[in-house]
Protein backbone atom coordinates (compact mmCIF):
# COMPACT_ATOMS: atom_id res chain seq x y z
CA UNK A 1 0.00 0.00 0.00
CA UNK A 2 1.56 3.34 -1.02
CA UNK A 3 2.57 5.79 1.66
CA UNK A 4 0.74 9.10 1.34
CA UNK A 5 2.60 12.32 2.19
CA UNK A 6 1.93 13.97 5.52
CA UNK A 7 0.10 17.31 5.45
CA UNK A 8 2.37 20.34 5.59
CA UNK A 9 2.31 22.22 8.89
CA UNK A 10 1.61 25.90 9.22
CA UNK A 11 3.93 28.09 11.27
CA UNK A 12 2.07 27.38 14.49
CA UNK A 13 2.49 23.66 13.96
CA UNK A 14 -1.17 23.04 13.07
CA UNK A 15 -2.02 21.09 9.95
CA UNK A 16 -2.91 23.31 7.01
CA UNK A 17 -5.66 20.93 5.90
CA UNK A 18 -8.58 23.19 6.60
CA UNK A 19 -11.37 20.63 6.34
CA UNK A 20 -11.09 16.85 6.69
CA UNK A 21 -14.17 16.50 4.50
CA UNK A 22 -12.70 18.23 1.45
CA UNK A 23 -8.93 18.49 1.86
CA UNK A 24 -6.78 15.66 0.58
CA UNK A 25 -3.96 14.48 2.84
CA UNK A 26 -1.18 15.46 0.46
CA UNK A 27 -2.68 18.70 -0.88
CA UNK A 28 -0.50 21.07 1.11
CA UNK A 29 2.63 19.14 0.19
CA UNK A 30 1.76 19.51 -3.47
CA UNK A 31 1.24 23.28 -3.41
CA UNK A 32 1.93 25.09 -0.13
CA UNK A 33 -0.02 28.36 -0.09
CA UNK A 34 1.41 31.46 1.54
CA UNK A 35 2.00 35.18 1.20
CA UNK A 36 4.49 37.99 1.05
CA UNK A 37 4.62 39.18 4.66
CA UNK A 38 5.71 42.47 6.25
CA UNK A 39 8.92 42.33 8.29
CA UNK A 40 9.46 45.91 9.48
CA UNK A 41 10.21 45.54 13.16
CA UNK A 42 11.49 41.99 13.00
CA UNK A 43 11.91 39.26 10.40
CA UNK A 44 10.72 36.57 12.80
CA UNK A 45 8.73 38.51 15.38
CA UNK A 46 6.66 40.47 12.85
CA UNK A 47 6.87 38.44 9.65
CA UNK A 48 6.14 35.03 11.14
CA UNK A 49 3.42 36.39 13.40
CA UNK A 50 1.66 37.81 10.34
CA UNK A 51 2.13 34.53 8.48
CA UNK A 52 0.57 32.56 11.36
CA UNK A 53 -2.50 34.77 11.29
CA UNK A 54 -2.93 33.99 7.59
CA UNK A 55 -2.46 30.25 8.04
CA UNK A 56 0.47 30.53 5.62
CA UNK A 57 2.30 27.39 4.53
CA UNK A 58 5.01 29.41 2.71
CA UNK A 59 6.41 32.92 3.10
CA UNK A 60 8.16 35.59 1.08
CA UNK A 61 9.98 38.60 2.54
CA UNK A 62 12.06 41.61 1.67
CA UNK A 63 15.52 41.81 3.25
CA UNK A 64 16.07 45.41 2.13
CA UNK A 65 14.02 48.42 1.13
CA UNK A 66 12.34 47.23 -2.11
CA UNK A 67 12.55 50.73 -3.56
CA UNK A 68 16.09 51.56 -2.51
CA UNK A 69 19.72 50.49 -2.90
CA UNK A 70 20.65 50.04 0.76
CA UNK A 71 22.12 46.66 1.70
CA UNK A 72 21.46 46.34 5.45
CA UNK A 73 22.94 43.58 7.54
CA UNK A 74 20.41 41.39 9.24
CA UNK A 75 19.67 40.81 12.90
CA UNK A 76 21.36 37.47 13.71
CA UNK A 77 18.83 36.64 16.43
CA UNK A 78 15.87 37.33 14.14
CA UNK A 79 17.57 35.48 11.28
CA UNK A 80 18.06 32.36 13.39
CA UNK A 81 14.53 32.46 14.80
CA UNK A 82 13.10 32.84 11.31
CA UNK A 83 15.24 30.07 9.85
CA UNK A 84 14.53 27.69 12.74
CA UNK A 85 10.77 28.27 12.69
CA UNK A 86 10.55 27.70 8.93
CA UNK A 87 12.65 24.55 9.20
CA UNK A 88 10.63 23.20 12.13
CA UNK A 89 7.35 23.84 10.35
CA UNK A 90 8.60 22.68 6.94
CA UNK A 91 7.72 26.13 5.61
CA UNK A 92 9.47 27.14 2.36
CA UNK A 93 10.74 30.74 2.51
CA UNK A 94 11.70 33.12 -0.30
CA UNK A 95 13.26 36.56 -0.66
CA UNK A 96 12.09 39.16 -3.14
CA UNK A 97 14.95 41.35 -4.37
CA UNK A 98 14.46 45.14 -4.68
CA UNK A 99 12.43 46.46 -7.60
CA UNK A 100 15.15 48.87 -8.78
CA UNK A 101 17.39 46.06 -10.01
CA UNK A 102 17.74 46.12 -13.81
CA UNK A 103 20.61 44.34 -15.50
CA UNK A 104 19.52 45.66 -18.88
CA UNK A 105 19.98 49.30 -17.88
CA UNK A 106 22.11 51.56 -20.06
CA UNK A 107 23.12 53.50 -16.93
CA UNK A 108 26.40 52.22 -15.49
CA UNK A 109 25.49 53.26 -11.94
CA UNK A 110 22.22 51.32 -12.08
CA UNK A 111 23.98 48.23 -13.42
CA UNK A 112 26.62 48.35 -10.68
CA UNK A 113 24.08 48.93 -7.92
CA UNK A 114 21.99 46.08 -9.31
CA UNK A 115 24.93 43.70 -8.84
CA UNK A 116 25.49 44.83 -5.24
CA UNK A 117 21.78 44.64 -4.44
CA UNK A 118 21.25 41.16 -5.86
CA UNK A 119 24.43 39.84 -4.23
CA UNK A 120 23.11 41.16 -0.92
CA UNK A 121 19.70 39.49 -1.43
CA UNK A 122 21.34 36.17 -2.29
CA UNK A 123 23.60 36.33 0.76
CA UNK A 124 20.74 37.28 3.06
CA UNK A 125 18.65 34.54 1.48
CA UNK A 126 21.19 31.95 2.55
CA UNK A 127 21.42 33.45 6.04
CA UNK A 128 17.67 33.10 6.65
CA UNK A 129 17.31 29.72 4.93
CA UNK A 130 15.44 30.95 1.85
CA UNK A 131 15.02 28.48 -1.00
CA UNK A 132 15.01 31.18 -3.66
CA UNK A 133 15.54 34.87 -4.38
CA UNK A 134 13.07 36.42 -6.82
CA UNK A 135 14.30 39.15 -9.16
CA UNK A 136 12.45 40.98 -11.92
CA UNK A 137 13.88 40.35 -15.38
CA UNK A 138 14.19 44.05 -16.24
CA UNK A 139 14.26 45.92 -19.53
CA UNK A 140 16.60 47.29 -22.16
CA UNK A 141 16.68 51.01 -21.41
CA UNK A 142 18.10 53.94 -23.35
CA UNK A 143 16.93 52.57 -26.70
CA UNK A 144 19.58 49.85 -26.70
CA UNK A 145 19.10 46.58 -28.58
CA UNK A 146 17.79 43.57 -26.72
CA UNK A 147 20.93 41.61 -27.67
CA UNK A 148 23.17 44.27 -26.11
CA UNK A 149 21.13 44.21 -22.91
CA UNK A 150 21.28 40.41 -22.72
CA UNK A 151 25.04 40.48 -23.23
CA UNK A 152 25.37 42.90 -20.32
CA UNK A 153 23.07 40.68 -18.27
CA UNK A 154 25.40 37.76 -18.88
CA UNK A 155 28.47 39.73 -17.83
CA UNK A 156 26.84 40.93 -14.61
CA UNK A 157 24.70 38.02 -13.43
CA UNK A 158 26.63 34.91 -14.41
CA UNK A 159 29.41 35.67 -11.88
CA UNK A 160 26.76 36.03 -9.16
CA UNK A 161 25.33 32.63 -10.05
CA UNK A 162 28.81 31.11 -9.97
CA UNK A 163 29.20 32.41 -6.41
CA UNK A 164 26.35 30.12 -5.29
CA UNK A 165 28.56 27.26 -4.18
CA UNK A 166 27.08 26.48 -0.74
CA UNK A 167 24.63 23.62 -0.39
CA UNK A 168 22.14 25.97 1.25
CA UNK A 169 22.45 28.81 -1.27
CA UNK A 170 19.10 29.89 -2.74
CA UNK A 171 18.08 29.59 -6.36
CA UNK A 172 17.90 32.78 -8.42
CA UNK A 173 14.29 32.93 -9.61
CA UNK A 174 13.49 35.05 -12.66
CA UNK A 175 10.13 36.81 -12.57
CA UNK A 176 8.86 38.07 -15.92
CA UNK A 177 7.15 41.44 -16.23
CA UNK A 178 3.76 42.52 -17.57
CA UNK A 179 5.40 43.57 -20.83
CA UNK A 180 5.73 47.30 -20.24
CA UNK A 181 8.28 49.23 -22.30
CA UNK A 182 11.34 47.38 -23.58
CA UNK A 183 10.88 44.41 -21.29
CA UNK A 184 13.49 41.66 -21.64
CA UNK A 185 11.12 38.92 -20.53
CA UNK A 186 7.33 39.00 -20.47
CA UNK A 187 6.00 36.05 -22.53
CA UNK A 188 6.90 32.44 -21.72
CA UNK A 189 9.22 32.11 -24.72
CA UNK A 190 11.19 35.18 -23.60
CA UNK A 191 12.69 33.04 -20.85
CA UNK A 192 14.57 31.15 -23.57
CA UNK A 193 17.08 33.88 -24.53
CA UNK A 194 17.36 34.88 -20.87
CA UNK A 195 18.31 31.33 -19.85
CA UNK A 196 20.69 31.05 -22.81
CA UNK A 197 22.46 34.26 -21.75
CA UNK A 198 23.05 32.69 -18.35
CA UNK A 199 24.09 29.26 -19.69
CA UNK A 200 20.95 27.72 -18.14
CA UNK A 201 22.88 27.79 -14.87
CA UNK A 202 21.87 25.00 -12.45
CA UNK A 203 20.94 27.56 -9.76
CA UNK A 204 18.59 29.38 -12.13
CA UNK A 205 14.82 29.00 -11.91
CA UNK A 206 11.52 30.71 -12.68
CA UNK A 207 8.98 32.50 -10.52
CA UNK A 208 5.77 32.69 -12.56
CA UNK A 209 3.51 35.63 -11.69
CA UNK A 210 0.00 34.87 -12.95
CA UNK A 211 -0.97 38.55 -13.18
CA UNK A 212 2.19 39.44 -15.10
CA UNK A 213 1.93 36.58 -17.59
CA UNK A 214 -1.79 37.36 -18.14
CA UNK A 215 -1.07 41.06 -18.63
CA UNK A 216 1.72 40.18 -21.07
CA UNK A 217 -0.77 38.38 -23.33
CA UNK A 218 -1.24 34.77 -22.20
CA UNK A 219 -4.98 34.19 -21.86
CA UNK A 220 -5.19 31.96 -18.82
CA UNK A 221 -9.00 32.00 -18.90
CA UNK A 222 -9.61 30.35 -22.26
CA UNK A 223 -10.04 26.61 -22.79
CA UNK A 224 -6.91 25.01 -21.28
CA UNK A 225 -5.30 28.46 -21.18
CA UNK A 226 -3.36 27.81 -18.00
CA UNK A 227 -2.27 24.35 -19.18
CA UNK A 228 -1.05 25.69 -22.52
CA UNK A 229 0.89 28.49 -20.82
CA UNK A 230 2.60 26.12 -18.40
CA UNK A 231 3.32 23.67 -21.23
CA UNK A 232 5.00 26.49 -23.16
CA UNK A 233 7.06 27.44 -20.13
CA UNK A 234 8.30 23.87 -19.66
CA UNK A 235 9.08 23.60 -23.38
CA UNK A 236 11.14 26.79 -23.11
CA UNK A 237 13.16 26.29 -19.90
CA UNK A 238 12.84 22.57 -19.25
CA UNK A 239 11.28 20.50 -16.50
CA UNK A 240 11.97 21.37 -12.89
CA UNK A 241 12.82 25.04 -13.46
CA UNK A 242 9.51 26.41 -12.16
CA UNK A 243 10.26 26.91 -8.47
CA UNK A 244 7.65 29.41 -7.29
CA UNK A 245 4.31 30.92 -8.35
CA UNK A 246 3.13 34.41 -7.47
CA UNK A 247 -0.61 33.78 -7.42
CA UNK A 248 -2.29 37.07 -8.24
CA UNK A 249 -5.49 37.88 -10.09
CA UNK A 250 -5.51 40.85 -12.48
CA UNK A 251 -7.41 44.14 -12.33
CA UNK A 252 -6.99 44.48 -16.11
CA UNK A 253 -7.83 42.42 -19.17
CA UNK A 254 -5.44 40.02 -20.86
CA UNK A 255 -2.68 41.76 -22.83
CA UNK A 256 -3.15 45.11 -21.07
CA UNK A 257 0.56 45.25 -20.07
CA UNK A 258 -0.45 46.62 -16.68
CA UNK A 259 0.96 45.21 -13.44
CA UNK A 260 -2.11 45.63 -11.22
CA UNK A 261 -2.87 42.74 -8.89
CA UNK A 262 -6.36 41.77 -7.74
CA UNK A 263 -7.67 39.38 -5.12
CA UNK A 264 -8.09 35.76 -6.17
CA UNK A 265 -11.30 35.19 -8.10
CA UNK A 266 -12.33 38.85 -8.23
CA UNK A 267 -10.25 39.93 -11.23
CA UNK A 268 -10.16 39.09 -14.94
CA UNK A 269 -8.39 35.76 -14.40
CA UNK A 270 -10.98 34.29 -12.04
CA UNK A 271 -10.78 31.20 -9.84
CA UNK A 272 -10.75 28.30 -12.32
CA UNK A 273 -7.28 28.95 -13.83
CA UNK A 274 -5.75 28.73 -10.34
CA UNK A 275 -7.38 25.34 -9.84
CA UNK A 276 -5.95 24.25 -13.20
CA UNK A 277 -2.53 25.57 -12.21
CA UNK A 278 -2.48 23.33 -9.13
CA UNK A 279 -3.27 20.28 -11.24
CA UNK A 280 -0.49 20.74 -13.82
CA UNK A 281 2.53 18.41 -13.55
CA UNK A 282 4.94 21.38 -13.69
CA UNK A 283 3.59 22.77 -10.41
CA UNK A 284 4.05 19.60 -8.38
CA UNK A 285 5.57 20.70 -5.06
CA UNK A 286 5.72 24.37 -6.13
CA UNK A 287 4.55 26.90 -3.50
CA UNK A 288 2.06 29.67 -4.27
CA UNK A 289 2.66 33.13 -2.80
CA UNK A 290 -0.03 35.81 -2.92
CA UNK A 291 0.82 39.49 -3.44
CA UNK A 292 -2.73 40.77 -3.46
CA UNK A 293 -4.42 43.95 -2.14
CA UNK A 294 -6.76 44.25 0.82
CA UNK A 295 -4.36 44.11 3.72
CA UNK A 296 -4.51 41.28 6.27
CA UNK A 297 -8.23 40.69 5.74
CA UNK A 298 -7.75 40.30 2.00
CA UNK A 299 -4.72 38.07 2.48
CA UNK A 300 -6.54 35.75 4.88
CA UNK A 301 -9.36 35.38 2.35
CA UNK A 302 -6.99 34.77 -0.58
CA UNK A 303 -4.94 32.13 1.25
CA UNK A 304 -8.12 30.34 2.25
CA UNK A 305 -9.55 30.60 -1.27
CA UNK A 306 -6.46 29.04 -2.84
CA UNK A 307 -6.43 26.26 -0.26
CA UNK A 308 -10.05 25.58 -1.12
CA UNK A 309 -9.33 25.45 -4.85
CA UNK A 310 -6.37 23.16 -4.17
CA UNK A 311 -8.45 20.78 -2.09
CA UNK A 312 -11.39 20.24 -4.42
Tab-separated table of C-alpha atoms in Angstrom:
chain	number	residue	atom	x	y	z
A	1	UNK	CA	0.000	0.000	0.000
A	2	UNK	CA	1.556	3.344	-1.021
A	3	UNK	CA	2.569	5.794	1.661
A	4	UNK	CA	0.744	9.097	1.338
A	5	UNK	CA	2.602	12.318	2.192
A	6	UNK	CA	1.932	13.969	5.523
A	7	UNK	CA	0.098	17.314	5.448
A	8	UNK	CA	2.370	20.338	5.595
A	9	UNK	CA	2.305	22.220	8.888
A	10	UNK	CA	1.610	25.898	9.222
A	11	UNK	CA	3.926	28.090	11.266
A	12	UNK	CA	2.074	27.383	14.491
A	13	UNK	CA	2.492	23.662	13.964
A	14	UNK	CA	-1.168	23.038	13.074
A	15	UNK	CA	-2.019	21.087	9.949
A	16	UNK	CA	-2.907	23.305	7.011
A	17	UNK	CA	-5.660	20.929	5.905
A	18	UNK	CA	-8.578	23.190	6.596
A	19	UNK	CA	-11.366	20.627	6.340
A	20	UNK	CA	-11.089	16.847	6.688
A	21	UNK	CA	-14.173	16.499	4.504
A	22	UNK	CA	-12.697	18.226	1.449
A	23	UNK	CA	-8.935	18.491	1.862
A	24	UNK	CA	-6.778	15.656	0.575
A	25	UNK	CA	-3.965	14.483	2.836
A	26	UNK	CA	-1.178	15.460	0.458
A	27	UNK	CA	-2.683	18.698	-0.881
A	28	UNK	CA	-0.495	21.070	1.111
A	29	UNK	CA	2.629	19.143	0.189
A	30	UNK	CA	1.758	19.509	-3.473
A	31	UNK	CA	1.236	23.277	-3.410
A	32	UNK	CA	1.926	25.095	-0.125
A	33	UNK	CA	-0.022	28.364	-0.092
A	34	UNK	CA	1.408	31.464	1.544
A	35	UNK	CA	1.999	35.176	1.202
A	36	UNK	CA	4.486	37.986	1.048
A	37	UNK	CA	4.618	39.177	4.658
A	38	UNK	CA	5.710	42.470	6.254
A	39	UNK	CA	8.921	42.331	8.293
A	40	UNK	CA	9.456	45.907	9.478
A	41	UNK	CA	10.208	45.540	13.164
A	42	UNK	CA	11.494	41.988	12.995
A	43	UNK	CA	11.906	39.261	10.396
A	44	UNK	CA	10.723	36.574	12.799
A	45	UNK	CA	8.733	38.506	15.384
A	46	UNK	CA	6.656	40.472	12.854
A	47	UNK	CA	6.872	38.440	9.653
A	48	UNK	CA	6.139	35.032	11.140
A	49	UNK	CA	3.418	36.393	13.400
A	50	UNK	CA	1.658	37.810	10.336
A	51	UNK	CA	2.127	34.529	8.480
A	52	UNK	CA	0.575	32.556	11.357
A	53	UNK	CA	-2.500	34.768	11.290
A	54	UNK	CA	-2.929	33.994	7.590
A	55	UNK	CA	-2.462	30.251	8.038
A	56	UNK	CA	0.467	30.535	5.622
A	57	UNK	CA	2.302	27.390	4.535
A	58	UNK	CA	5.006	29.407	2.708
A	59	UNK	CA	6.414	32.920	3.102
A	60	UNK	CA	8.164	35.585	1.076
A	61	UNK	CA	9.978	38.599	2.541
A	62	UNK	CA	12.060	41.605	1.669
A	63	UNK	CA	15.516	41.805	3.250
A	64	UNK	CA	16.072	45.410	2.126
A	65	UNK	CA	14.016	48.420	1.131
A	66	UNK	CA	12.344	47.226	-2.105
A	67	UNK	CA	12.552	50.732	-3.565
A	68	UNK	CA	16.095	51.559	-2.510
A	69	UNK	CA	19.716	50.494	-2.901
A	70	UNK	CA	20.651	50.044	0.758
A	71	UNK	CA	22.115	46.657	1.702
A	72	UNK	CA	21.460	46.345	5.447
A	73	UNK	CA	22.941	43.585	7.539
A	74	UNK	CA	20.408	41.386	9.243
A	75	UNK	CA	19.672	40.813	12.898
A	76	UNK	CA	21.362	37.475	13.711
A	77	UNK	CA	18.830	36.640	16.425
A	78	UNK	CA	15.868	37.332	14.141
A	79	UNK	CA	17.567	35.476	11.280
A	80	UNK	CA	18.058	32.364	13.390
A	81	UNK	CA	14.532	32.456	14.800
A	82	UNK	CA	13.102	32.836	11.306
A	83	UNK	CA	15.238	30.070	9.849
A	84	UNK	CA	14.530	27.695	12.742
A	85	UNK	CA	10.773	28.272	12.691
A	86	UNK	CA	10.549	27.703	8.933
A	87	UNK	CA	12.652	24.555	9.201
A	88	UNK	CA	10.635	23.198	12.130
A	89	UNK	CA	7.353	23.838	10.349
A	90	UNK	CA	8.605	22.677	6.940
A	91	UNK	CA	7.716	26.135	5.613
A	92	UNK	CA	9.466	27.144	2.363
A	93	UNK	CA	10.740	30.740	2.515
A	94	UNK	CA	11.700	33.118	-0.298
A	95	UNK	CA	13.265	36.557	-0.656
A	96	UNK	CA	12.088	39.163	-3.138
A	97	UNK	CA	14.953	41.349	-4.368
A	98	UNK	CA	14.459	45.139	-4.684
A	99	UNK	CA	12.430	46.464	-7.599
A	100	UNK	CA	15.148	48.872	-8.782
A	101	UNK	CA	17.389	46.059	-10.014
A	102	UNK	CA	17.742	46.124	-13.805
A	103	UNK	CA	20.609	44.337	-15.502
A	104	UNK	CA	19.519	45.657	-18.878
A	105	UNK	CA	19.977	49.300	-17.882
A	106	UNK	CA	22.115	51.560	-20.055
A	107	UNK	CA	23.122	53.498	-16.927
A	108	UNK	CA	26.398	52.224	-15.486
A	109	UNK	CA	25.488	53.260	-11.942
A	110	UNK	CA	22.215	51.320	-12.079
A	111	UNK	CA	23.977	48.231	-13.421
A	112	UNK	CA	26.616	48.345	-10.679
A	113	UNK	CA	24.081	48.931	-7.921
A	114	UNK	CA	21.987	46.081	-9.310
A	115	UNK	CA	24.935	43.701	-8.836
A	116	UNK	CA	25.488	44.835	-5.240
A	117	UNK	CA	21.782	44.642	-4.445
A	118	UNK	CA	21.254	41.158	-5.861
A	119	UNK	CA	24.432	39.835	-4.233
A	120	UNK	CA	23.107	41.165	-0.920
A	121	UNK	CA	19.705	39.492	-1.431
A	122	UNK	CA	21.341	36.168	-2.290
A	123	UNK	CA	23.599	36.335	0.762
A	124	UNK	CA	20.736	37.276	3.062
A	125	UNK	CA	18.650	34.542	1.478
A	126	UNK	CA	21.194	31.949	2.545
A	127	UNK	CA	21.422	33.450	6.041
A	128	UNK	CA	17.671	33.100	6.646
A	129	UNK	CA	17.308	29.721	4.926
A	130	UNK	CA	15.439	30.945	1.854
A	131	UNK	CA	15.016	28.476	-1.003
A	132	UNK	CA	15.007	31.184	-3.657
A	133	UNK	CA	15.541	34.871	-4.380
A	134	UNK	CA	13.072	36.417	-6.820
A	135	UNK	CA	14.298	39.152	-9.161
A	136	UNK	CA	12.449	40.978	-11.917
A	137	UNK	CA	13.876	40.353	-15.378
A	138	UNK	CA	14.187	44.046	-16.239
A	139	UNK	CA	14.262	45.923	-19.529
A	140	UNK	CA	16.604	47.290	-22.164
A	141	UNK	CA	16.679	51.013	-21.411
A	142	UNK	CA	18.096	53.939	-23.354
A	143	UNK	CA	16.933	52.567	-26.696
A	144	UNK	CA	19.584	49.846	-26.700
A	145	UNK	CA	19.097	46.580	-28.576
A	146	UNK	CA	17.792	43.568	-26.721
A	147	UNK	CA	20.931	41.614	-27.668
A	148	UNK	CA	23.165	44.266	-26.110
A	149	UNK	CA	21.132	44.211	-22.911
A	150	UNK	CA	21.281	40.410	-22.720
A	151	UNK	CA	25.043	40.479	-23.230
A	152	UNK	CA	25.375	42.899	-20.321
A	153	UNK	CA	23.066	40.683	-18.273
A	154	UNK	CA	25.398	37.757	-18.883
A	155	UNK	CA	28.474	39.733	-17.832
A	156	UNK	CA	26.844	40.934	-14.609
A	157	UNK	CA	24.700	38.022	-13.426
A	158	UNK	CA	26.629	34.910	-14.414
A	159	UNK	CA	29.412	35.669	-11.885
A	160	UNK	CA	26.758	36.032	-9.162
A	161	UNK	CA	25.330	32.629	-10.048
A	162	UNK	CA	28.806	31.111	-9.972
A	163	UNK	CA	29.196	32.405	-6.412
A	164	UNK	CA	26.352	30.124	-5.294
A	165	UNK	CA	28.562	27.260	-4.176
A	166	UNK	CA	27.084	26.479	-0.738
A	167	UNK	CA	24.628	23.618	-0.395
A	168	UNK	CA	22.139	25.969	1.254
A	169	UNK	CA	22.454	28.809	-1.266
A	170	UNK	CA	19.102	29.891	-2.737
A	171	UNK	CA	18.076	29.592	-6.362
A	172	UNK	CA	17.903	32.778	-8.416
A	173	UNK	CA	14.289	32.930	-9.610
A	174	UNK	CA	13.489	35.047	-12.657
A	175	UNK	CA	10.127	36.814	-12.573
A	176	UNK	CA	8.863	38.073	-15.922
A	177	UNK	CA	7.148	41.444	-16.233
A	178	UNK	CA	3.764	42.517	-17.570
A	179	UNK	CA	5.405	43.575	-20.832
A	180	UNK	CA	5.729	47.296	-20.238
A	181	UNK	CA	8.281	49.231	-22.299
A	182	UNK	CA	11.344	47.383	-23.581
A	183	UNK	CA	10.876	44.406	-21.285
A	184	UNK	CA	13.494	41.661	-21.635
A	185	UNK	CA	11.121	38.924	-20.532
A	186	UNK	CA	7.325	38.996	-20.466
A	187	UNK	CA	5.999	36.050	-22.527
A	188	UNK	CA	6.896	32.444	-21.723
A	189	UNK	CA	9.218	32.113	-24.717
A	190	UNK	CA	11.187	35.176	-23.596
A	191	UNK	CA	12.687	33.045	-20.846
A	192	UNK	CA	14.573	31.151	-23.567
A	193	UNK	CA	17.080	33.878	-24.531
A	194	UNK	CA	17.360	34.875	-20.874
A	195	UNK	CA	18.315	31.332	-19.846
A	196	UNK	CA	20.690	31.054	-22.813
A	197	UNK	CA	22.455	34.262	-21.751
A	198	UNK	CA	23.047	32.690	-18.348
A	199	UNK	CA	24.086	29.263	-19.685
A	200	UNK	CA	20.954	27.722	-18.142
A	201	UNK	CA	22.877	27.795	-14.867
A	202	UNK	CA	21.875	25.003	-12.453
A	203	UNK	CA	20.940	27.565	-9.755
A	204	UNK	CA	18.586	29.384	-12.131
A	205	UNK	CA	14.816	29.001	-11.914
A	206	UNK	CA	11.524	30.714	-12.682
A	207	UNK	CA	8.979	32.505	-10.523
A	208	UNK	CA	5.768	32.694	-12.561
A	209	UNK	CA	3.510	35.626	-11.690
A	210	UNK	CA	0.005	34.869	-12.950
A	211	UNK	CA	-0.974	38.552	-13.185
A	212	UNK	CA	2.195	39.442	-15.105
A	213	UNK	CA	1.929	36.585	-17.589
A	214	UNK	CA	-1.788	37.355	-18.139
A	215	UNK	CA	-1.070	41.061	-18.628
A	216	UNK	CA	1.716	40.176	-21.070
A	217	UNK	CA	-0.769	38.382	-23.327
A	218	UNK	CA	-1.237	34.770	-22.195
A	219	UNK	CA	-4.985	34.194	-21.863
A	220	UNK	CA	-5.191	31.961	-18.820
A	221	UNK	CA	-8.998	32.003	-18.896
A	222	UNK	CA	-9.608	30.352	-22.257
A	223	UNK	CA	-10.036	26.612	-22.792
A	224	UNK	CA	-6.915	25.012	-21.281
A	225	UNK	CA	-5.304	28.465	-21.182
A	226	UNK	CA	-3.360	27.805	-18.004
A	227	UNK	CA	-2.267	24.353	-19.178
A	228	UNK	CA	-1.052	25.694	-22.518
A	229	UNK	CA	0.893	28.490	-20.823
A	230	UNK	CA	2.596	26.119	-18.404
A	231	UNK	CA	3.317	23.671	-21.232
A	232	UNK	CA	5.002	26.493	-23.159
A	233	UNK	CA	7.063	27.439	-20.133
A	234	UNK	CA	8.299	23.869	-19.663
A	235	UNK	CA	9.078	23.595	-23.382
A	236	UNK	CA	11.142	26.793	-23.109
A	237	UNK	CA	13.156	26.290	-19.904
A	238	UNK	CA	12.843	22.570	-19.252
A	239	UNK	CA	11.276	20.505	-16.501
A	240	UNK	CA	11.973	21.372	-12.887
A	241	UNK	CA	12.819	25.037	-13.462
A	242	UNK	CA	9.512	26.409	-12.159
A	243	UNK	CA	10.264	26.913	-8.468
A	244	UNK	CA	7.648	29.413	-7.288
A	245	UNK	CA	4.314	30.924	-8.346
A	246	UNK	CA	3.128	34.406	-7.472
A	247	UNK	CA	-0.615	33.780	-7.422
A	248	UNK	CA	-2.290	37.074	-8.243
A	249	UNK	CA	-5.495	37.884	-10.087
A	250	UNK	CA	-5.508	40.855	-12.479
A	251	UNK	CA	-7.413	44.144	-12.331
A	252	UNK	CA	-6.985	44.477	-16.108
A	253	UNK	CA	-7.831	42.421	-19.174
A	254	UNK	CA	-5.439	40.022	-20.865
A	255	UNK	CA	-2.683	41.764	-22.830
A	256	UNK	CA	-3.147	45.108	-21.073
A	257	UNK	CA	0.559	45.245	-20.074
A	258	UNK	CA	-0.453	46.617	-16.676
A	259	UNK	CA	0.958	45.211	-13.438
A	260	UNK	CA	-2.107	45.627	-11.218
A	261	UNK	CA	-2.874	42.739	-8.891
A	262	UNK	CA	-6.356	41.772	-7.738
A	263	UNK	CA	-7.667	39.376	-5.118
A	264	UNK	CA	-8.088	35.759	-6.166
A	265	UNK	CA	-11.304	35.191	-8.104
A	266	UNK	CA	-12.334	38.853	-8.230
A	267	UNK	CA	-10.253	39.934	-11.233
A	268	UNK	CA	-10.158	39.095	-14.938
A	269	UNK	CA	-8.393	35.763	-14.396
A	270	UNK	CA	-10.978	34.286	-12.039
A	271	UNK	CA	-10.783	31.196	-9.842
A	272	UNK	CA	-10.748	28.303	-12.318
A	273	UNK	CA	-7.275	28.949	-13.826
A	274	UNK	CA	-5.750	28.731	-10.335
A	275	UNK	CA	-7.381	25.344	-9.842
A	276	UNK	CA	-5.954	24.246	-13.201
A	277	UNK	CA	-2.533	25.571	-12.209
A	278	UNK	CA	-2.481	23.335	-9.134
A	279	UNK	CA	-3.270	20.278	-11.242
A	280	UNK	CA	-0.491	20.742	-13.818
A	281	UNK	CA	2.533	18.407	-13.548
A	282	UNK	CA	4.941	21.381	-13.691
A	283	UNK	CA	3.587	22.772	-10.413
A	284	UNK	CA	4.051	19.599	-8.381
A	285	UNK	CA	5.570	20.700	-5.062
A	286	UNK	CA	5.719	24.372	-6.131
A	287	UNK	CA	4.552	26.904	-3.497
A	288	UNK	CA	2.056	29.671	-4.268
A	289	UNK	CA	2.658	33.132	-2.799
A	290	UNK	CA	-0.027	35.809	-2.921
A	291	UNK	CA	0.824	39.487	-3.441
A	292	UNK	CA	-2.735	40.775	-3.463
A	293	UNK	CA	-4.423	43.947	-2.142
A	294	UNK	CA	-6.763	44.248	0.823
A	295	UNK	CA	-4.357	44.106	3.723
A	296	UNK	CA	-4.513	41.281	6.267
A	297	UNK	CA	-8.233	40.687	5.739
A	298	UNK	CA	-7.753	40.303	2.001
A	299	UNK	CA	-4.722	38.071	2.481
A	300	UNK	CA	-6.544	35.748	4.879
A	301	UNK	CA	-9.356	35.375	2.351
A	302	UNK	CA	-6.989	34.767	-0.580
A	303	UNK	CA	-4.935	32.135	1.245
A	304	UNK	CA	-8.124	30.345	2.253
A	305	UNK	CA	-9.545	30.603	-1.275
A	306	UNK	CA	-6.457	29.043	-2.844
A	307	UNK	CA	-6.428	26.265	-0.265
A	308	UNK	CA	-10.047	25.581	-1.124
A	309	UNK	CA	-9.326	25.446	-4.848
A	310	UNK	CA	-6.374	23.160	-4.173
A	311	UNK	CA	-8.455	20.784	-2.086
A	312	UNK	CA	-11.394	20.243	-4.424
